CSV table of C-alpha atoms in Angstrom, one decimal:
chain,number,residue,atom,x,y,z
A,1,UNK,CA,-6.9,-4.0,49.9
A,2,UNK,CA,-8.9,-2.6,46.8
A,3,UNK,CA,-6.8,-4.3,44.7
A,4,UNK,CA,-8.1,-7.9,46.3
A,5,UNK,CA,-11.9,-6.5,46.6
A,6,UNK,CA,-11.2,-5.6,42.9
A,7,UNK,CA,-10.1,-9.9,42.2
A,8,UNK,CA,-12.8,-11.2,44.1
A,9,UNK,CA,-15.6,-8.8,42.3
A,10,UNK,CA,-13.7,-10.4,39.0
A,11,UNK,CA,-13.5,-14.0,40.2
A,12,UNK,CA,-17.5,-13.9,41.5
A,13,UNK,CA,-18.4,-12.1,37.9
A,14,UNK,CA,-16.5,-14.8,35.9
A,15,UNK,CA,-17.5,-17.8,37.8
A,16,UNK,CA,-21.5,-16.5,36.8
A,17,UNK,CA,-20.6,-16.1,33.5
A,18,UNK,CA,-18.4,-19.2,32.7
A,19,UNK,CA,-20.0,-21.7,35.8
A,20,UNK,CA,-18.6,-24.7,34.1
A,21,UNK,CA,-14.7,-23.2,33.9
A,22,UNK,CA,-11.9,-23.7,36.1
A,23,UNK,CA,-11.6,-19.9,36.1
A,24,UNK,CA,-8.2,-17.9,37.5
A,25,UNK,CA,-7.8,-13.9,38.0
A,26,UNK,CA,-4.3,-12.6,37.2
A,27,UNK,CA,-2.9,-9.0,37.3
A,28,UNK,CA,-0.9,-7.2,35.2
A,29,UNK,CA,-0.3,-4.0,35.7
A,30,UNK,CA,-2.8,-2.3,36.7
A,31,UNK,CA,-5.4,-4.8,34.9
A,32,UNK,CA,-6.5,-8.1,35.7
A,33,UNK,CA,-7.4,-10.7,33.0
A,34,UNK,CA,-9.5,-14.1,33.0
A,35,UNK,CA,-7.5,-17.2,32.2
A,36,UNK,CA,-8.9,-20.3,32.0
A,37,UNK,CA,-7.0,-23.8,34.2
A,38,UNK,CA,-9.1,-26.3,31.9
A,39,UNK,CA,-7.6,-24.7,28.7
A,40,UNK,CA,-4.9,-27.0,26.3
A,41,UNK,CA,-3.8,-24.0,24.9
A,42,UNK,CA,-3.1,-23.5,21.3
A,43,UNK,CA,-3.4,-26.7,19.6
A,44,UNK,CA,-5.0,-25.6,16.2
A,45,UNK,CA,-2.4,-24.1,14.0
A,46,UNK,CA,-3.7,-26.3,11.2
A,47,UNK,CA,-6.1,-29.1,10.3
A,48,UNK,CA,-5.5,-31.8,8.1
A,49,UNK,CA,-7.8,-33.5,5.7
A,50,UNK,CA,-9.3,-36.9,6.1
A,51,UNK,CA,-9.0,-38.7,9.2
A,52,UNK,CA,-6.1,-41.5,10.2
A,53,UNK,CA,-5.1,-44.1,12.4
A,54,UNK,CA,-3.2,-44.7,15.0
A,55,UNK,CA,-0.1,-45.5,13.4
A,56,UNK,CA,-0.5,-42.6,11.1
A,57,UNK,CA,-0.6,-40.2,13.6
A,58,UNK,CA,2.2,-41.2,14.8
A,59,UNK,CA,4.6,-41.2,11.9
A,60,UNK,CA,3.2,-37.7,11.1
A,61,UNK,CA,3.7,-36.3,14.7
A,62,UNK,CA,7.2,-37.5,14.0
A,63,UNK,CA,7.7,-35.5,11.1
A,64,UNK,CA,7.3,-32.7,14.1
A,65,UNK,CA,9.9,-33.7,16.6
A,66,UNK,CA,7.8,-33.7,19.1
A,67,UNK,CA,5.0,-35.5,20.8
A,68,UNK,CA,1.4,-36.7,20.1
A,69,UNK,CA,-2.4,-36.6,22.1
A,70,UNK,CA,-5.1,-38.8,21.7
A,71,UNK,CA,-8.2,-38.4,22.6
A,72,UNK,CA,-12.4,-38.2,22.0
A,73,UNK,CA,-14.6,-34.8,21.7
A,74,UNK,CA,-18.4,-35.5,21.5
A,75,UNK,CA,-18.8,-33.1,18.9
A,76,UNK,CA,-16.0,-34.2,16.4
A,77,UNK,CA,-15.9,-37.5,17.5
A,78,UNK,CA,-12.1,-39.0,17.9
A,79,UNK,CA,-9.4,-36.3,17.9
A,80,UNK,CA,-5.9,-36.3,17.4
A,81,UNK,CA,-3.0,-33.2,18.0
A,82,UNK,CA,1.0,-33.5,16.7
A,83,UNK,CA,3.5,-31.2,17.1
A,84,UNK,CA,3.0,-30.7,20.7
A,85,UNK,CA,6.6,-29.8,22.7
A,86,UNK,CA,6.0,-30.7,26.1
A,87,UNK,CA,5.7,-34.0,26.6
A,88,UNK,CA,3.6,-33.7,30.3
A,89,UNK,CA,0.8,-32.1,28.0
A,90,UNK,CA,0.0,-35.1,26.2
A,91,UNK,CA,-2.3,-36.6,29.1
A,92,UNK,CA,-4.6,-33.7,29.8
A,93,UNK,CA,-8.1,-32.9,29.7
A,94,UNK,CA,-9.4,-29.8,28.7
A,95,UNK,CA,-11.1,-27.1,26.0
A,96,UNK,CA,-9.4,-26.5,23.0
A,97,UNK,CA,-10.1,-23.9,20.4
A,98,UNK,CA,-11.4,-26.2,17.4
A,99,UNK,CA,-11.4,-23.7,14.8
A,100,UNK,CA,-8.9,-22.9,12.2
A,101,UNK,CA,-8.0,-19.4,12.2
A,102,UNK,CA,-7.3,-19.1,8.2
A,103,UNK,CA,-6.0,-16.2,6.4
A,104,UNK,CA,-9.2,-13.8,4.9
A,105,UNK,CA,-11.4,-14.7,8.5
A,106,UNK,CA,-12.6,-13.3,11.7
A,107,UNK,CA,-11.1,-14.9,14.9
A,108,UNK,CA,-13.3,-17.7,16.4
A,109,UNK,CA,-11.8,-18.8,19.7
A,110,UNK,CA,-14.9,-21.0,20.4
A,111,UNK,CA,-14.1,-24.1,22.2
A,112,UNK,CA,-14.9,-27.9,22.8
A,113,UNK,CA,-13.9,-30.1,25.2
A,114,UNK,CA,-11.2,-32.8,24.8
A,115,UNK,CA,-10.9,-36.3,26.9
A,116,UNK,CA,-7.6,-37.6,26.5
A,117,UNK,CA,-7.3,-41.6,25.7
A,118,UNK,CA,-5.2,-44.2,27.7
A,119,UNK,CA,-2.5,-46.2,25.5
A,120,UNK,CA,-4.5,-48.8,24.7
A,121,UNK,CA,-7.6,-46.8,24.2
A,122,UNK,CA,-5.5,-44.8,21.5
A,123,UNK,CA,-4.1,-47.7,19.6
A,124,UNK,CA,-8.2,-49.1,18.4
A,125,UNK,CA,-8.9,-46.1,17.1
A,126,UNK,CA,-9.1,-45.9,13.3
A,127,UNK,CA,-10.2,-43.0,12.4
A,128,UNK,CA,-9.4,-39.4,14.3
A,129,UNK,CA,-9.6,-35.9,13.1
A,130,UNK,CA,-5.9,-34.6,13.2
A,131,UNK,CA,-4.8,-31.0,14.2
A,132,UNK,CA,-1.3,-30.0,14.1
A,133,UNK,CA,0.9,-27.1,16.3
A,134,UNK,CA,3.3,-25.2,14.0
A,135,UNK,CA,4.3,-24.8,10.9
A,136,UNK,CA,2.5,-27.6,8.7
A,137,UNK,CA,5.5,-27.7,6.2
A,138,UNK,CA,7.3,-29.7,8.8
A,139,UNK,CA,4.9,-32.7,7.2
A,140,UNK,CA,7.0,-32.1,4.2
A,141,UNK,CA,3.7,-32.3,1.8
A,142,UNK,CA,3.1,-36.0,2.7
A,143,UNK,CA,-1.2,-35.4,3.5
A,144,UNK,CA,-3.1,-32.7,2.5
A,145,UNK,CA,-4.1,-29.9,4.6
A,146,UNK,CA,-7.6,-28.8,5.3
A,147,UNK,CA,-7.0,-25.5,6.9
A,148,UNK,CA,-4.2,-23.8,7.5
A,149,UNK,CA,-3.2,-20.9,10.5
A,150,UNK,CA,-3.1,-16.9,9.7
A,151,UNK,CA,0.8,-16.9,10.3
A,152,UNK,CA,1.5,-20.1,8.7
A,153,UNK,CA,-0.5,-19.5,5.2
A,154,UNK,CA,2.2,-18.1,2.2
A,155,UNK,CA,-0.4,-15.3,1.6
A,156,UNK,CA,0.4,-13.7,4.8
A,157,UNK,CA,4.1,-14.5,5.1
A,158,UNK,CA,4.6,-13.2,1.5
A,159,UNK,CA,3.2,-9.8,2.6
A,160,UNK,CA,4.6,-9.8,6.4
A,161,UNK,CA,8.4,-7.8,5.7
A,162,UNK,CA,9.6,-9.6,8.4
A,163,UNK,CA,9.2,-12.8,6.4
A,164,UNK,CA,11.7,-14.4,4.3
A,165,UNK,CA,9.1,-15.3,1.8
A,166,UNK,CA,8.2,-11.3,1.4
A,167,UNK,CA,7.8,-10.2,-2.0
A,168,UNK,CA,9.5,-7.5,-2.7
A,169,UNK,CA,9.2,-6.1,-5.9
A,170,UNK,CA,5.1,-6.0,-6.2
A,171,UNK,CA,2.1,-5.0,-4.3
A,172,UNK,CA,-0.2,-7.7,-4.5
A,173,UNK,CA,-3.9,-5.9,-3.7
A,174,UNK,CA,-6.2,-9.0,-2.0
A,175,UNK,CA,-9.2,-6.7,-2.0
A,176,UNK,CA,-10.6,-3.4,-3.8
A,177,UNK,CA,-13.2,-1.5,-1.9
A,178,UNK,CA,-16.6,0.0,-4.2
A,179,UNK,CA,-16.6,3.3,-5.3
A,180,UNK,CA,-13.9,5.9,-4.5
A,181,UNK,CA,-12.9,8.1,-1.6
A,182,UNK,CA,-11.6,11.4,-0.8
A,183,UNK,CA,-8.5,11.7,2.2
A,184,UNK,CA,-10.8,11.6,5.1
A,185,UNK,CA,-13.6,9.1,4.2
A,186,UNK,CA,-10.6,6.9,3.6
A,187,UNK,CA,-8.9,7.3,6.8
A,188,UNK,CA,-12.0,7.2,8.5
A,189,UNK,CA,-12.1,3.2,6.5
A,190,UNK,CA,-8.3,2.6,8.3
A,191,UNK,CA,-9.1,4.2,11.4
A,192,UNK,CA,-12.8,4.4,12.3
A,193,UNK,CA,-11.8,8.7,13.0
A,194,UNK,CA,-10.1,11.2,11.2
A,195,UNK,CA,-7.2,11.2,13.7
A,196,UNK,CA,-4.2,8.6,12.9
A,197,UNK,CA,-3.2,6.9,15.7
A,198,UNK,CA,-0.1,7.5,17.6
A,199,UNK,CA,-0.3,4.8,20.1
A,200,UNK,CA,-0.5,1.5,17.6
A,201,UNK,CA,-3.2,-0.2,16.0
A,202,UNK,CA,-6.0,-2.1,17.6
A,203,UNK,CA,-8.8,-3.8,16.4
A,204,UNK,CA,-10.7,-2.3,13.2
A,205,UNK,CA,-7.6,0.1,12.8
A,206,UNK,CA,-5.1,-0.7,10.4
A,207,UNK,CA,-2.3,1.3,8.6
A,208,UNK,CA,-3.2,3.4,5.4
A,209,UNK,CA,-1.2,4.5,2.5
A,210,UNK,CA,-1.8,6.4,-0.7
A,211,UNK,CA,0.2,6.3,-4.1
A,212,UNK,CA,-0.4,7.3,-7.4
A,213,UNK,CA,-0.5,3.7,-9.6
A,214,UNK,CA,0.4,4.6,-13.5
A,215,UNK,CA,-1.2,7.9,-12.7
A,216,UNK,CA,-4.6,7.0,-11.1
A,217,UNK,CA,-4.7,7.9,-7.3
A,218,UNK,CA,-5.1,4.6,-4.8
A,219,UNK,CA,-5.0,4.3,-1.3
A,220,UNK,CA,-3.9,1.1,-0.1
A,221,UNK,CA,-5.5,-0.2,3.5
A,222,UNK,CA,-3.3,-2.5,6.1
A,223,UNK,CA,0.5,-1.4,4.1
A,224,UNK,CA,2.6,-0.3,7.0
A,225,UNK,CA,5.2,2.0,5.0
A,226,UNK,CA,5.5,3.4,2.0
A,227,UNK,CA,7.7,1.1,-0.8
A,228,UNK,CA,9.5,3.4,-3.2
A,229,UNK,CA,10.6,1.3,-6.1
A,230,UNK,CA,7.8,-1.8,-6.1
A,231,UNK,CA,5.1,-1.8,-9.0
A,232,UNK,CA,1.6,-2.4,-8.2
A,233,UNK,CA,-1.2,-5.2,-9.0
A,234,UNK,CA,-4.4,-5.0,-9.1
A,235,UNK,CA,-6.6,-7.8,-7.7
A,236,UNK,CA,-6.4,-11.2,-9.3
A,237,UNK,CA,-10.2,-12.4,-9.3
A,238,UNK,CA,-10.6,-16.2,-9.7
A,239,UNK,CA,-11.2,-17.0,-13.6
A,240,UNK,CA,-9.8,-13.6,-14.8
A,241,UNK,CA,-6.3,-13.3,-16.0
A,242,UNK,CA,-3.6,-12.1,-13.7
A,243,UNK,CA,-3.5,-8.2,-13.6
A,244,UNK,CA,-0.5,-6.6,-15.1
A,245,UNK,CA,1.9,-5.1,-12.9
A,246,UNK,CA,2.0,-1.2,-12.7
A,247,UNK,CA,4.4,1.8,-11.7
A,248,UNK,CA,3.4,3.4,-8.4
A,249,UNK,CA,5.0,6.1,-6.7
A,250,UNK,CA,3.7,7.1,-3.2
A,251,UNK,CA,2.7,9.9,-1.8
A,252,UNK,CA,2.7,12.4,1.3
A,253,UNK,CA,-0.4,13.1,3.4
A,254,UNK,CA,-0.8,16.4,2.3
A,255,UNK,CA,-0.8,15.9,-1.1
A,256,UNK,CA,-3.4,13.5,-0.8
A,257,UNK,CA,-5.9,16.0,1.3
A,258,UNK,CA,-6.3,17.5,-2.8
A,259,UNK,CA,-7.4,14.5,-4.5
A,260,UNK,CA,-11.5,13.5,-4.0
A,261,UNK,CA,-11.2,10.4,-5.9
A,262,UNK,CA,-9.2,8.0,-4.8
A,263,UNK,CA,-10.0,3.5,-5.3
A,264,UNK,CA,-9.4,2.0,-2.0
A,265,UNK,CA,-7.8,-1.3,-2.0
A,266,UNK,CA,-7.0,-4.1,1.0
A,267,UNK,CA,-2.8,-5.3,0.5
A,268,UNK,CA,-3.0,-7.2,3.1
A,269,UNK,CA,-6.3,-8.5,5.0
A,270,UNK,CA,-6.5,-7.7,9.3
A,271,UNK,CA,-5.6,-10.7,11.5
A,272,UNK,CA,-9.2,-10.7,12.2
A,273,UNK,CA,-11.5,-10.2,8.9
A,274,UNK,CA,-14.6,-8.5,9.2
A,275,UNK,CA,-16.4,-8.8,5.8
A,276,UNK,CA,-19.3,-6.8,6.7
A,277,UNK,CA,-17.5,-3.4,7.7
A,278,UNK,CA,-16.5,-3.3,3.8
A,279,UNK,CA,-18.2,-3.2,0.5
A,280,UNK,CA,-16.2,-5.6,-1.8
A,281,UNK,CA,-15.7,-4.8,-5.3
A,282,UNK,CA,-13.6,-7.2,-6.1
A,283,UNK,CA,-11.8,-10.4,-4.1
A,284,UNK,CA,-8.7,-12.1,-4.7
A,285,UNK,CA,-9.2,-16.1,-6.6
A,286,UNK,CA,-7.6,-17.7,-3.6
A,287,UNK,CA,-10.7,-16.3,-1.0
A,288,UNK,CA,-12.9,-17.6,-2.8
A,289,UNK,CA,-15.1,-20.4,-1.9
A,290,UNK,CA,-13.8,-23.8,-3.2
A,291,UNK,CA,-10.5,-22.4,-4.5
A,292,UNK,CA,-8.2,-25.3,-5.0
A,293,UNK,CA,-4.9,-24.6,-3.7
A,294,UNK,CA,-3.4,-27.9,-4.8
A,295,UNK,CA,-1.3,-26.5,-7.6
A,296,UNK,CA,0.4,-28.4,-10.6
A,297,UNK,CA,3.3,-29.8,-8.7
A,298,UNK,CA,1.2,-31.3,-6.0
A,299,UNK,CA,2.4,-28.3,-3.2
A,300,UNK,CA,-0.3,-26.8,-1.1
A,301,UNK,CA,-0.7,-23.2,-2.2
A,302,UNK,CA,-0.9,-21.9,1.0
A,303,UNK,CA,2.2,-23.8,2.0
A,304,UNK,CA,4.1,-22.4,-0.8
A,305,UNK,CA,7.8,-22.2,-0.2
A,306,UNK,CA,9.4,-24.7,-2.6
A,307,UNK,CA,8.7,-26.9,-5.5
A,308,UNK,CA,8.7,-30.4,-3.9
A,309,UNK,CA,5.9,-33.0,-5.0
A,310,UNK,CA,3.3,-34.4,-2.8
A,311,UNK,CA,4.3,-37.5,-1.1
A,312,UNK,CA,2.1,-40.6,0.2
A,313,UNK,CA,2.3,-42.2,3.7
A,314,UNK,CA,3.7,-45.6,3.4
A,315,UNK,CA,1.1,-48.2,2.5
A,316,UNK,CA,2.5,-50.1,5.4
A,317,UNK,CA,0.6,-48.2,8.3
């Protein structure tokens, strides 16, 4: 009986606040949560460059395996999404997140609405804005990419351990912090208190290590364990020459309660990137605006995961 008085307080509150949603109150647990009927879902794992035609959507969304939706969105204009598995989904109207969430951002789940196009609406339009589900190397380097996903970009898969791209013989720092920092001023930086979670991480916490690197002390923000054995570099900052790599050998909690001094450095940066909590000393070249990630072979940096040259849709289409 509470329970349902509980929903209906819910449903009333998020109908006032979101009047123009087809709004729906689920439980779990002891909690309920706001989804959202009119919502496509996740459609925005990357964003290609350019826009294309009909004909080149489709022999893109065949380089997915599965299927393609057409439609219009006032504010983009004509919009395009590959790569989408179920088939039945391909019709629908509804509000899609229309940002990018890349590697180095905060999360912006903003959304826009979508109108999906008949057949024949679809095939007379020359000229939509494509976005993509899953893994963009499925296009095999034949466009270029405008923006690509957090879990898809090579600068996050090379750090995540559970990738196969991990690199696992040196740190790679993305960010060092200004100034320097005794234990508890930088585990109040990792944690936002003194006291290290036992219960996971959450937002603005992340893990914290520290190591001494060629026998300078460093702690080292978002690393999840210590790695015996790797060598360290410092940040590479975009026209510098890449840092040399160091020894580093970690060290325990209480030993680092002695040292006052220590340089504070970001391995690898939070799933949601919020540039104002830090004071950046230095950045690594490939955040920074305008980086070119098209490198000598014609692979996508981001991308990275082989050597193969870009390719050119067929002059046919």
């Amino acid at each position: 009986m509470f329970d349902k008085q509980r929903e209906n307080i819910i449903r009333k509150l998020a109908g006032m606040i979101y009047p123009n949603r087809d709004v729906n109150i689920v439980k779990m647990g002891n909690q309920f949560f706001t989804t959202f009927k009119d919502s496509l879902g996740r459609r925005n794992d990357y964003l290609l460059k350019g826009t294309y035609n009909y004909n080149q959507v489709i022999e893109l969304n065949n380089l997915t395996g599965y299927n393609a939706s057409f439609g219009f969105c006032k504010e983009i204009g004509p919009v395009a999404f590959i790569g989408i598995p179920n088939p039945d989904c391909t019709k629908e109207d509804g509000y899609f997140c229309y940002n990018v969430h890349e590697y180095g951002t905060s999360l912006n789940e903003k959304e826009y609405y979508f109108s999906s196009y008949n057949d024949e609406q679809a095939k007379g339009i020359s000229n939509y804005t494509v976005y993509g589900m899953g893994d963009p190397r499925l296009l095999d380097n034949t466009v270029l990419v405008d923006k690509v996903g957090y879990i898809y970009d090579y600068r996050y898969k090379c750090k995540d351990s559970s990738s196969e791209c991990y690199v696992r013989s040196v740190l790679r720092m993305d960010i060092k912090l200004e100034g320097t920092y005794n234990f508890y001023q930088a585990r109040m930086m990792a944690y936002g208190s003194l006291k290290k979670p036992n219960n996971g991480y959450s937002r603005g916490q992340v893990p914290l290590q520290f190591a001494m690197v060629n026998g300078e002390p460093v702690g080292i923000l978002n690393l999840w364990d210590n790695h015996d054995g790797k060598k360290f570099r410092d940040v590479w900052e975009l026209h510098k020459e890449e840092p040399i790599e160091l020894p580093m050998e970690f060290i325990s909690d209480d030993e680092a309660k002695r040292i006052n001094s220590f340089k504070l450095y970001i391995f690898e940066l939070p799933y949601s990137f919020e540039t104002e909590k830090y004071k950046i000393e230095k950045i690594d070249r490939t955040l920074e605006r305008g980086f070119n990630f098209t490198m000598d072979d014609g692979t996508d940096y981001r991308l990275k995961s082989g050597t193969t040259k870009q390719k050119v849709l067929s002059k046919t289409l």
